mmCIF file with all atom_site columns, C-alpha atoms in Angstrom:
data_model
loop_
_atom_site.group_PDB
_atom_site.id
_atom_site.type_symbol
_atom_site.label_atom_id
_atom_site.label_alt_id
_atom_site.label_comp_id
_atom_site.label_asym_id
_atom_site.label_entity_id
_atom_site.label_seq_id
_atom_site.pdbx_PDB_ins_code
_atom_site.Cartn_x
_atom_site.Cartn_y
_atom_site.Cartn_z
_atom_site.occupancy
_atom_site.B_iso_or_equiv
_atom_site.pdbx_formal_charge
_atom_site.auth_seq_id
_atom_site.auth_comp_id
_atom_site.auth_asym_id
_atom_site.auth_atom_id
_atom_site.pdbx_PDB_model_num
ATOM 1   C CA . MET A 1 1   ? 80.832  107.613 114.739 1.00 0.00 ? 1   MET A CA 1
ATOM 2   C CA . GLY A 1 2   ? 79.792  105.536 112.046 1.00 0.00 ? 2   GLY A CA 1
ATOM 3   C CA . VAL A 1 3   ? 80.532  101.896 111.210 1.00 0.00 ? 3   VAL A CA 1
ATOM 4   C CA . ILE A 1 4   ? 81.167  100.184 108.177 1.00 0.00 ? 4   ILE A CA 1
ATOM 5   C CA . THR A 1 5   ? 81.520  96.620  107.835 1.00 0.00 ? 5   THR A CA 1
ATOM 6   C CA . TYR A 1 6   ? 83.323  94.817  105.237 1.00 0.00 ? 6   TYR A CA 1
ATOM 7   C CA . ASP A 1 7   ? 83.842  90.885  104.665 1.00 0.00 ? 7   ASP A CA 1
ATOM 8   C CA . PHE A 1 8   ? 86.693  90.182  103.079 1.00 0.00 ? 8   PHE A CA 1
ATOM 9   C CA . GLU A 1 9   ? 88.837  86.434  102.589 1.00 0.00 ? 9   GLU A CA 1
ATOM 10  C CA . VAL A 1 10  ? 92.291  85.671  101.598 1.00 0.00 ? 10  VAL A CA 1
ATOM 11  C CA . THR A 1 11  ? 92.960  82.247  100.576 1.00 0.00 ? 11  THR A CA 1
ATOM 12  C CA . SER A 1 12  ? 96.286  79.951  101.658 1.00 0.00 ? 12  SER A CA 1
ATOM 13  C CA . PRO A 1 13  ? 97.751  76.731  100.408 1.00 0.00 ? 13  PRO A CA 1
ATOM 14  C CA . ILE A 1 14  ? 98.835  76.499  104.252 1.00 0.00 ? 14  ILE A CA 1
ATOM 15  C CA . SER A 1 15  ? 97.053  74.320  106.685 1.00 0.00 ? 15  SER A CA 1
ATOM 16  C CA . PRO A 1 16  ? 94.522  76.460  109.103 1.00 0.00 ? 16  PRO A CA 1
ATOM 17  C CA . ALA A 1 17  ? 96.576  75.108  112.343 1.00 0.00 ? 17  ALA A CA 1
ATOM 18  C CA . ARG A 1 18  ? 100.039 75.771  111.120 1.00 0.00 ? 18  ARG A CA 1
ATOM 19  C CA . LEU A 1 19  ? 98.784  79.548  109.425 1.00 0.00 ? 19  LEU A CA 1
ATOM 20  C CA . PHE A 1 20  ? 96.854  80.776  112.589 1.00 0.00 ? 20  PHE A CA 1
ATOM 21  C CA . LYS A 1 21  ? 100.084 79.512  114.457 1.00 0.00 ? 21  LYS A CA 1
ATOM 22  C CA . ALA A 1 22  ? 102.463 81.643  112.898 1.00 0.00 ? 22  ALA A CA 1
ATOM 23  C CA . LEU A 1 23  ? 99.948  85.164  111.900 1.00 0.00 ? 23  LEU A CA 1
ATOM 24  C CA . VAL A 1 24  ? 98.425  84.881  116.022 1.00 0.00 ? 24  VAL A CA 1
ATOM 25  C CA . LEU A 1 25  ? 100.809 82.342  118.278 1.00 0.00 ? 25  LEU A CA 1
ATOM 26  C CA . GLU A 1 26  ? 104.308 83.741  117.214 1.00 0.00 ? 26  GLU A CA 1
ATOM 27  C CA . GLY A 1 27  ? 103.353 86.039  114.777 1.00 0.00 ? 27  GLY A CA 1
ATOM 28  C CA . ASP A 1 28  ? 105.467 88.563  117.036 1.00 0.00 ? 28  ASP A CA 1
ATOM 29  C CA . LYS A 1 29  ? 108.152 86.775  115.978 1.00 0.00 ? 29  LYS A CA 1
ATOM 30  C CA . LEU A 1 30  ? 108.090 86.099  112.544 1.00 0.00 ? 30  LEU A CA 1
ATOM 31  C CA . TYR A 1 31  ? 106.282 88.995  111.051 1.00 0.00 ? 31  TYR A CA 1
ATOM 32  C CA . PRO A 1 32  ? 109.634 90.743  111.000 1.00 0.00 ? 32  PRO A CA 1
ATOM 33  C CA . LYS A 1 33  ? 111.754 87.807  109.592 1.00 0.00 ? 33  LYS A CA 1
ATOM 34  C CA . ALA A 1 34  ? 108.791 87.287  107.331 1.00 0.00 ? 34  ALA A CA 1
ATOM 35  C CA . ALA A 1 35  ? 108.585 91.221  106.070 1.00 0.00 ? 35  ALA A CA 1
ATOM 36  C CA . PRO A 1 36  ? 111.888 92.599  106.995 1.00 0.00 ? 36  PRO A CA 1
ATOM 37  C CA . HIS A 1 37  ? 111.572 95.181  104.509 1.00 0.00 ? 37  HIS A CA 1
ATOM 38  C CA . ALA A 1 38  ? 108.256 96.737  106.285 1.00 0.00 ? 38  ALA A CA 1
ATOM 39  C CA . ILE A 1 39  ? 108.288 95.163  109.980 1.00 0.00 ? 39  ILE A CA 1
ATOM 40  C CA . LYS A 1 40  ? 111.274 96.434  111.976 1.00 0.00 ? 40  LYS A CA 1
ATOM 41  C CA . SER A 1 41  ? 110.341 94.653  115.026 1.00 0.00 ? 41  SER A CA 1
ATOM 42  C CA . VAL A 1 42  ? 106.689 93.865  117.374 1.00 0.00 ? 42  VAL A CA 1
ATOM 43  C CA . GLN A 1 43  ? 106.167 94.809  120.581 1.00 0.00 ? 43  GLN A CA 1
ATOM 44  C CA . LEU A 1 44  ? 103.903 92.264  122.851 1.00 0.00 ? 44  LEU A CA 1
ATOM 45  C CA . GLN A 1 45  ? 102.616 93.825  126.076 1.00 0.00 ? 45  GLN A CA 1
ATOM 46  C CA . GLU A 1 46  ? 100.936 90.535  128.574 1.00 0.00 ? 46  GLU A CA 1
ATOM 47  C CA . ASP A 1 47  ? 102.024 87.566  126.855 1.00 0.00 ? 47  ASP A CA 1
ATOM 48  C CA . GLY A 1 48  ? 99.334  87.904  124.325 1.00 0.00 ? 48  GLY A CA 1
ATOM 49  C CA . LYS A 1 49  ? 96.529  87.418  126.609 1.00 0.00 ? 49  LYS A CA 1
ATOM 50  C CA . LEU A 1 50  ? 92.846  89.104  126.691 1.00 0.00 ? 50  LEU A CA 1
ATOM 51  C CA . GLY A 1 51  ? 93.384  93.040  126.251 1.00 0.00 ? 51  GLY A CA 1
ATOM 52  C CA . SER A 1 52  ? 97.011  92.839  125.706 1.00 0.00 ? 52  SER A CA 1
ATOM 53  C CA . ILE A 1 53  ? 98.567  95.780  123.153 1.00 0.00 ? 53  ILE A CA 1
ATOM 54  C CA . VAL A 1 54  ? 100.517 94.463  120.445 1.00 0.00 ? 54  VAL A CA 1
ATOM 55  C CA . LYS A 1 55  ? 102.709 97.441  119.072 1.00 0.00 ? 55  LYS A CA 1
ATOM 56  C CA . ILE A 1 56  ? 104.267 96.578  115.577 1.00 0.00 ? 56  ILE A CA 1
ATOM 57  C CA . ASN A 1 57  ? 107.258 99.223  114.496 1.00 0.00 ? 57  ASN A CA 1
ATOM 58  C CA . PHE A 1 58  ? 107.797 99.319  110.655 1.00 0.00 ? 58  PHE A CA 1
ATOM 59  C CA . VAL A 1 59  ? 110.632 100.010 108.930 1.00 0.00 ? 59  VAL A CA 1
ATOM 60  C CA . GLU A 1 60  ? 111.857 103.739 107.888 1.00 0.00 ? 60  GLU A CA 1
ATOM 61  C CA . GLY A 1 61  ? 110.554 104.878 104.736 1.00 0.00 ? 61  GLY A CA 1
ATOM 62  C CA . LEU A 1 62  ? 107.105 103.175 104.812 1.00 0.00 ? 62  LEU A CA 1
ATOM 63  C CA . PRO A 1 63  ? 103.584 105.800 105.341 1.00 0.00 ? 63  PRO A CA 1
ATOM 64  C CA . PHE A 1 64  ? 102.937 104.621 108.649 1.00 0.00 ? 64  PHE A CA 1
ATOM 65  C CA . GLN A 1 65  ? 105.601 103.921 111.656 1.00 0.00 ? 65  GLN A CA 1
ATOM 66  C CA . TYR A 1 66  ? 103.919 101.703 114.094 1.00 0.00 ? 66  TYR A CA 1
ATOM 67  C CA . VAL A 1 67  ? 100.532 100.508 114.919 1.00 0.00 ? 67  VAL A CA 1
ATOM 68  C CA . LYS A 1 68  ? 98.907  99.184  117.914 1.00 0.00 ? 68  LYS A CA 1
ATOM 69  C CA . HIS A 1 69  ? 96.635  96.447  118.442 1.00 0.00 ? 69  HIS A CA 1
ATOM 70  C CA . LYS A 1 70  ? 94.352  95.250  121.447 1.00 0.00 ? 70  LYS A CA 1
ATOM 71  C CA . ILE A 1 71  ? 93.733  91.538  121.261 1.00 0.00 ? 71  ILE A CA 1
ATOM 72  C CA . GLU A 1 72  ? 90.066  91.222  121.758 1.00 0.00 ? 72  GLU A CA 1
ATOM 73  C CA . GLY A 1 73  ? 90.229  87.123  121.677 1.00 0.00 ? 73  GLY A CA 1
ATOM 74  C CA . HIS A 1 74  ? 91.087  84.128  120.525 1.00 0.00 ? 74  HIS A CA 1
ATOM 75  C CA . ASP A 1 75  ? 90.438  80.731  120.470 1.00 0.00 ? 75  ASP A CA 1
ATOM 76  C CA . LYS A 1 76  ? 93.333  78.358  119.112 1.00 0.00 ? 76  LYS A CA 1
ATOM 77  C CA . ASP A 1 77  ? 90.881  75.388  119.582 1.00 0.00 ? 77  ASP A CA 1
ATOM 78  C CA . ASN A 1 78  ? 88.875  76.772  116.466 1.00 0.00 ? 78  ASN A CA 1
ATOM 79  C CA . PHE A 1 79  ? 91.562  78.894  114.822 1.00 0.00 ? 79  PHE A CA 1
ATOM 80  C CA . SER A 1 80  ? 89.612  82.470  115.595 1.00 0.00 ? 80  SER A CA 1
ATOM 81  C CA . TYR A 1 81  ? 91.200  85.724  115.941 1.00 0.00 ? 81  TYR A CA 1
ATOM 82  C CA . ASN A 1 82  ? 89.965  88.973  117.152 1.00 0.00 ? 82  ASN A CA 1
ATOM 83  C CA . TYR A 1 83  ? 91.444  92.052  117.484 1.00 0.00 ? 83  TYR A CA 1
ATOM 84  C CA . SER A 1 84  ? 91.529  95.823  116.975 1.00 0.00 ? 84  SER A CA 1
ATOM 85  C CA . LEU A 1 85  ? 93.797  98.407  115.583 1.00 0.00 ? 85  LEU A CA 1
ATOM 86  C CA . ILE A 1 86  ? 93.409  101.419 118.464 1.00 0.00 ? 86  ILE A CA 1
ATOM 87  C CA . GLU A 1 87  ? 96.747  103.503 117.432 1.00 0.00 ? 87  GLU A CA 1
ATOM 88  C CA . GLY A 1 88  ? 99.077  104.629 114.645 1.00 0.00 ? 88  GLY A CA 1
ATOM 89  C CA . GLY A 1 89  ? 98.699  103.705 110.571 1.00 0.00 ? 89  GLY A CA 1
ATOM 90  C CA . PRO A 1 90  ? 95.602  104.988 109.135 1.00 0.00 ? 90  PRO A CA 1
ATOM 91  C CA . LEU A 1 91  ? 93.349  105.289 111.715 1.00 0.00 ? 91  LEU A CA 1
ATOM 92  C CA . GLY A 1 92  ? 94.717  109.595 111.477 1.00 0.00 ? 92  GLY A CA 1
ATOM 93  C CA . ASP A 1 93  ? 92.017  111.849 113.221 1.00 0.00 ? 93  ASP A CA 1
ATOM 94  C CA . LYS A 1 94  ? 89.521  110.103 110.835 1.00 0.00 ? 94  LYS A CA 1
ATOM 95  C CA . MET A 1 95  ? 88.826  107.182 112.922 1.00 0.00 ? 95  MET A CA 1
ATOM 96  C CA . GLU A 1 96  ? 88.731  105.750 116.315 1.00 0.00 ? 96  GLU A CA 1
ATOM 97  C CA . LYS A 1 97  ? 89.507  102.480 115.776 1.00 0.00 ? 97  LYS A CA 1
ATOM 98  C CA . ILE A 1 98  ? 89.352  99.567  113.118 1.00 0.00 ? 98  ILE A CA 1
ATOM 99  C CA . ARG A 1 99  ? 88.184  95.985  114.518 1.00 0.00 ? 99  ARG A CA 1
ATOM 100 C CA . TYR A 1 100 ? 88.888  92.571  112.974 1.00 0.00 ? 100 TYR A CA 1
ATOM 101 C CA . GLU A 1 101 ? 87.340  89.217  113.726 1.00 0.00 ? 101 GLU A CA 1
ATOM 102 C CA . ASN A 1 102 ? 89.336  86.562  111.874 1.00 0.00 ? 102 ASN A CA 1
ATOM 103 C CA . LYS A 1 103 ? 89.082  82.809  111.032 1.00 0.00 ? 103 LYS A CA 1
ATOM 104 C CA . PHE A 1 104 ? 91.001  79.655  109.906 1.00 0.00 ? 104 PHE A CA 1
ATOM 105 C CA . VAL A 1 105 ? 88.810  77.509  108.017 1.00 0.00 ? 105 VAL A CA 1
ATOM 106 C CA . ALA A 1 106 ? 90.608  74.345  105.890 1.00 0.00 ? 106 ALA A CA 1
ATOM 107 C CA . ALA A 1 107 ? 90.013  74.646  102.216 1.00 0.00 ? 107 ALA A CA 1
ATOM 108 C CA . ALA A 1 108 ? 89.577  71.358  100.124 1.00 0.00 ? 108 ALA A CA 1
ATOM 109 C CA . ASP A 1 109 ? 93.081  71.747  98.792  1.00 0.00 ? 109 ASP A CA 1
ATOM 110 C CA . GLY A 1 110 ? 93.899  71.120  102.026 1.00 0.00 ? 110 GLY A CA 1
ATOM 111 C CA . GLY A 1 111 ? 95.095  74.861  102.591 1.00 0.00 ? 111 GLY A CA 1
ATOM 112 C CA . SER A 1 112 ? 92.784  77.064  104.075 1.00 0.00 ? 112 SER A CA 1
ATOM 113 C CA . VAL A 1 113 ? 90.541  80.416  104.198 1.00 0.00 ? 113 VAL A CA 1
ATOM 114 C CA . CYS A 1 114 ? 91.370  83.443  106.179 1.00 0.00 ? 114 CYS A CA 1
ATOM 115 C CA . LYS A 1 115 ? 87.706  84.856  106.631 1.00 0.00 ? 115 LYS A CA 1
ATOM 116 C CA . SER A 1 116 ? 87.632  88.557  107.773 1.00 0.00 ? 116 SER A CA 1
ATOM 117 C CA . LEU A 1 117 ? 85.255  90.867  109.128 1.00 0.00 ? 117 LEU A CA 1
ATOM 118 C CA . MET A 1 118 ? 86.218  94.774  109.421 1.00 0.00 ? 118 MET A CA 1
ATOM 119 C CA . LYS A 1 119 ? 84.529  96.865  111.268 1.00 0.00 ? 119 LYS A CA 1
ATOM 120 C CA . PHE A 1 120 ? 85.594  100.939 110.456 1.00 0.00 ? 120 PHE A CA 1
ATOM 121 C CA . TYR A 1 121 ? 84.555  102.952 113.216 1.00 0.00 ? 121 TYR A CA 1
ATOM 122 C CA . THR A 1 122 ? 84.665  106.017 112.388 1.00 0.00 ? 122 THR A CA 1
ATOM 123 C CA . VAL A 1 123 ? 85.010  109.542 113.813 1.00 0.00 ? 123 VAL A CA 1
ATOM 124 C CA . GLY A 1 124 ? 82.245  112.178 113.497 1.00 0.00 ? 124 GLY A CA 1
ATOM 125 C CA . ASP A 1 125 ? 80.413  112.360 110.274 1.00 0.00 ? 125 ASP A CA 1
ATOM 126 C CA . TYR A 1 126 ? 83.675  110.689 108.245 1.00 0.00 ? 126 TYR A CA 1
ATOM 127 C CA . VAL A 1 127 ? 83.113  108.465 105.846 1.00 0.00 ? 127 VAL A CA 1
ATOM 128 C CA . ILE A 1 128 ? 85.793  106.034 104.829 1.00 0.00 ? 128 ILE A CA 1
ATOM 129 C CA . THR A 1 129 ? 85.688  105.610 101.170 1.00 0.00 ? 129 THR A CA 1
ATOM 130 C CA . GLU A 1 130 ? 85.550  101.916 99.199  1.00 0.00 ? 130 GLU A CA 1
ATOM 131 C CA . ASP A 1 131 ? 89.544  102.916 98.375  1.00 0.00 ? 131 ASP A CA 1
ATOM 132 C CA . GLU A 1 132 ? 90.473  103.232 101.638 1.00 0.00 ? 132 GLU A CA 1
ATOM 133 C CA . ILE A 1 133 ? 89.137  99.618  102.852 1.00 0.00 ? 133 ILE A CA 1
ATOM 134 C CA . LYS A 1 134 ? 90.412  98.425  99.638  1.00 0.00 ? 134 LYS A CA 1
ATOM 135 C CA . SER A 1 135 ? 94.114  100.300 100.179 1.00 0.00 ? 135 SER A CA 1
ATOM 136 C CA . HIS A 1 136 ? 93.659  98.761  103.772 1.00 0.00 ? 136 HIS A CA 1
ATOM 137 C CA . ILE A 1 137 ? 91.984  94.879  102.763 1.00 0.00 ? 137 ILE A CA 1
ATOM 138 C CA . GLY A 1 138 ? 95.712  94.887  100.153 1.00 0.00 ? 138 GLY A CA 1
ATOM 139 C CA . ARG A 1 139 ? 98.073  95.615  103.626 1.00 0.00 ? 139 ARG A CA 1
ATOM 140 C CA . THR A 1 140 ? 96.495  93.396  105.154 1.00 0.00 ? 140 THR A CA 1
ATOM 141 C CA . GLU A 1 141 ? 96.908  90.706  102.404 1.00 0.00 ? 141 GLU A CA 1
ATOM 142 C CA . GLY A 1 142 ? 100.372 91.827  102.211 1.00 0.00 ? 142 GLY A CA 1
ATOM 143 C CA . VAL A 1 143 ? 101.218 90.424  105.806 1.00 0.00 ? 143 VAL A CA 1
ATOM 144 C CA . TYR A 1 144 ? 99.150  87.375  105.253 1.00 0.00 ? 144 TYR A CA 1
ATOM 145 C CA . LYS A 1 145 ? 101.302 86.424  102.139 1.00 0.00 ? 145 LYS A CA 1
ATOM 146 C CA . ALA A 1 146 ? 104.364 87.423  103.886 1.00 0.00 ? 146 ALA A CA 1
ATOM 147 C CA . ILE A 1 147 ? 103.892 84.903  106.187 1.00 0.00 ? 147 ILE A CA 1
ATOM 148 C CA . GLU A 1 148 ? 102.875 82.418  103.765 1.00 0.00 ? 148 GLU A CA 1
ATOM 149 C CA . THR A 1 149 ? 105.567 83.127  101.848 1.00 0.00 ? 149 THR A CA 1
ATOM 150 C CA . TYR A 1 150 ? 108.251 82.778  104.793 1.00 0.00 ? 150 TYR A CA 1
ATOM 151 C CA . LEU A 1 151 ? 105.980 79.058  106.082 1.00 0.00 ? 151 LEU A CA 1
ATOM 152 C CA . LEU A 1 152 ? 106.484 78.224  102.137 1.00 0.00 ? 152 LEU A CA 1
ATOM 153 C CA . ALA A 1 153 ? 110.059 78.276  102.287 1.00 0.00 ? 153 ALA A CA 1
ATOM 154 C CA . ASN A 1 154 ? 111.211 76.699  105.625 1.00 0.00 ? 154 ASN A CA 1
ATOM 155 C CA . PRO A 1 155 ? 108.704 73.961  106.333 1.00 0.00 ? 155 PRO A CA 1
ATOM 156 C CA . HIS A 1 156 ? 110.108 73.260  109.547 1.00 0.00 ? 156 HIS A CA 1
ATOM 157 C CA . VAL A 1 157 ? 108.090 76.613  110.660 1.00 0.00 ? 157 VAL A CA 1
ATOM 158 C CA . CYS A 1 158 ? 105.144 76.437  112.853 1.00 0.00 ? 158 CYS A CA 1
ATOM 159 C CA . ASN A 1 159 ? 104.691 72.578  112.667 1.00 0.00 ? 159 ASN A CA 1
#
């Protein structure tokens, strides 16, 4: 097994507190509303506590039927959230899991920056390619931007 680490950032005009609330604390309710073209439903076990499993079901026609995340920790006072993709989606038989460590920080313009560290745990001697990493980041950014667009269109949500 190998571990490949990759850092990336996503900027948003939404404040860290509001974006954290939307993506982490209320994501199970907001994802299907913000991205109905991609997300059919979200099932949350254990009310989002440490070790809880989150299953995201995708609409038909997408490359993946679902993904399962395991919540590894979150700190609502510091707007950080850690989880691992443990089943479904891009894992296949090439990756054991993908761990995400996210922190939402204030940007100078009043918005936020989501600083993410991703760790790809590969199976055997498999080496993940740069294109696979970029594709995965693109899907992750797509979720952030869908939530951002929804929050901008609905200023009363997650305040």
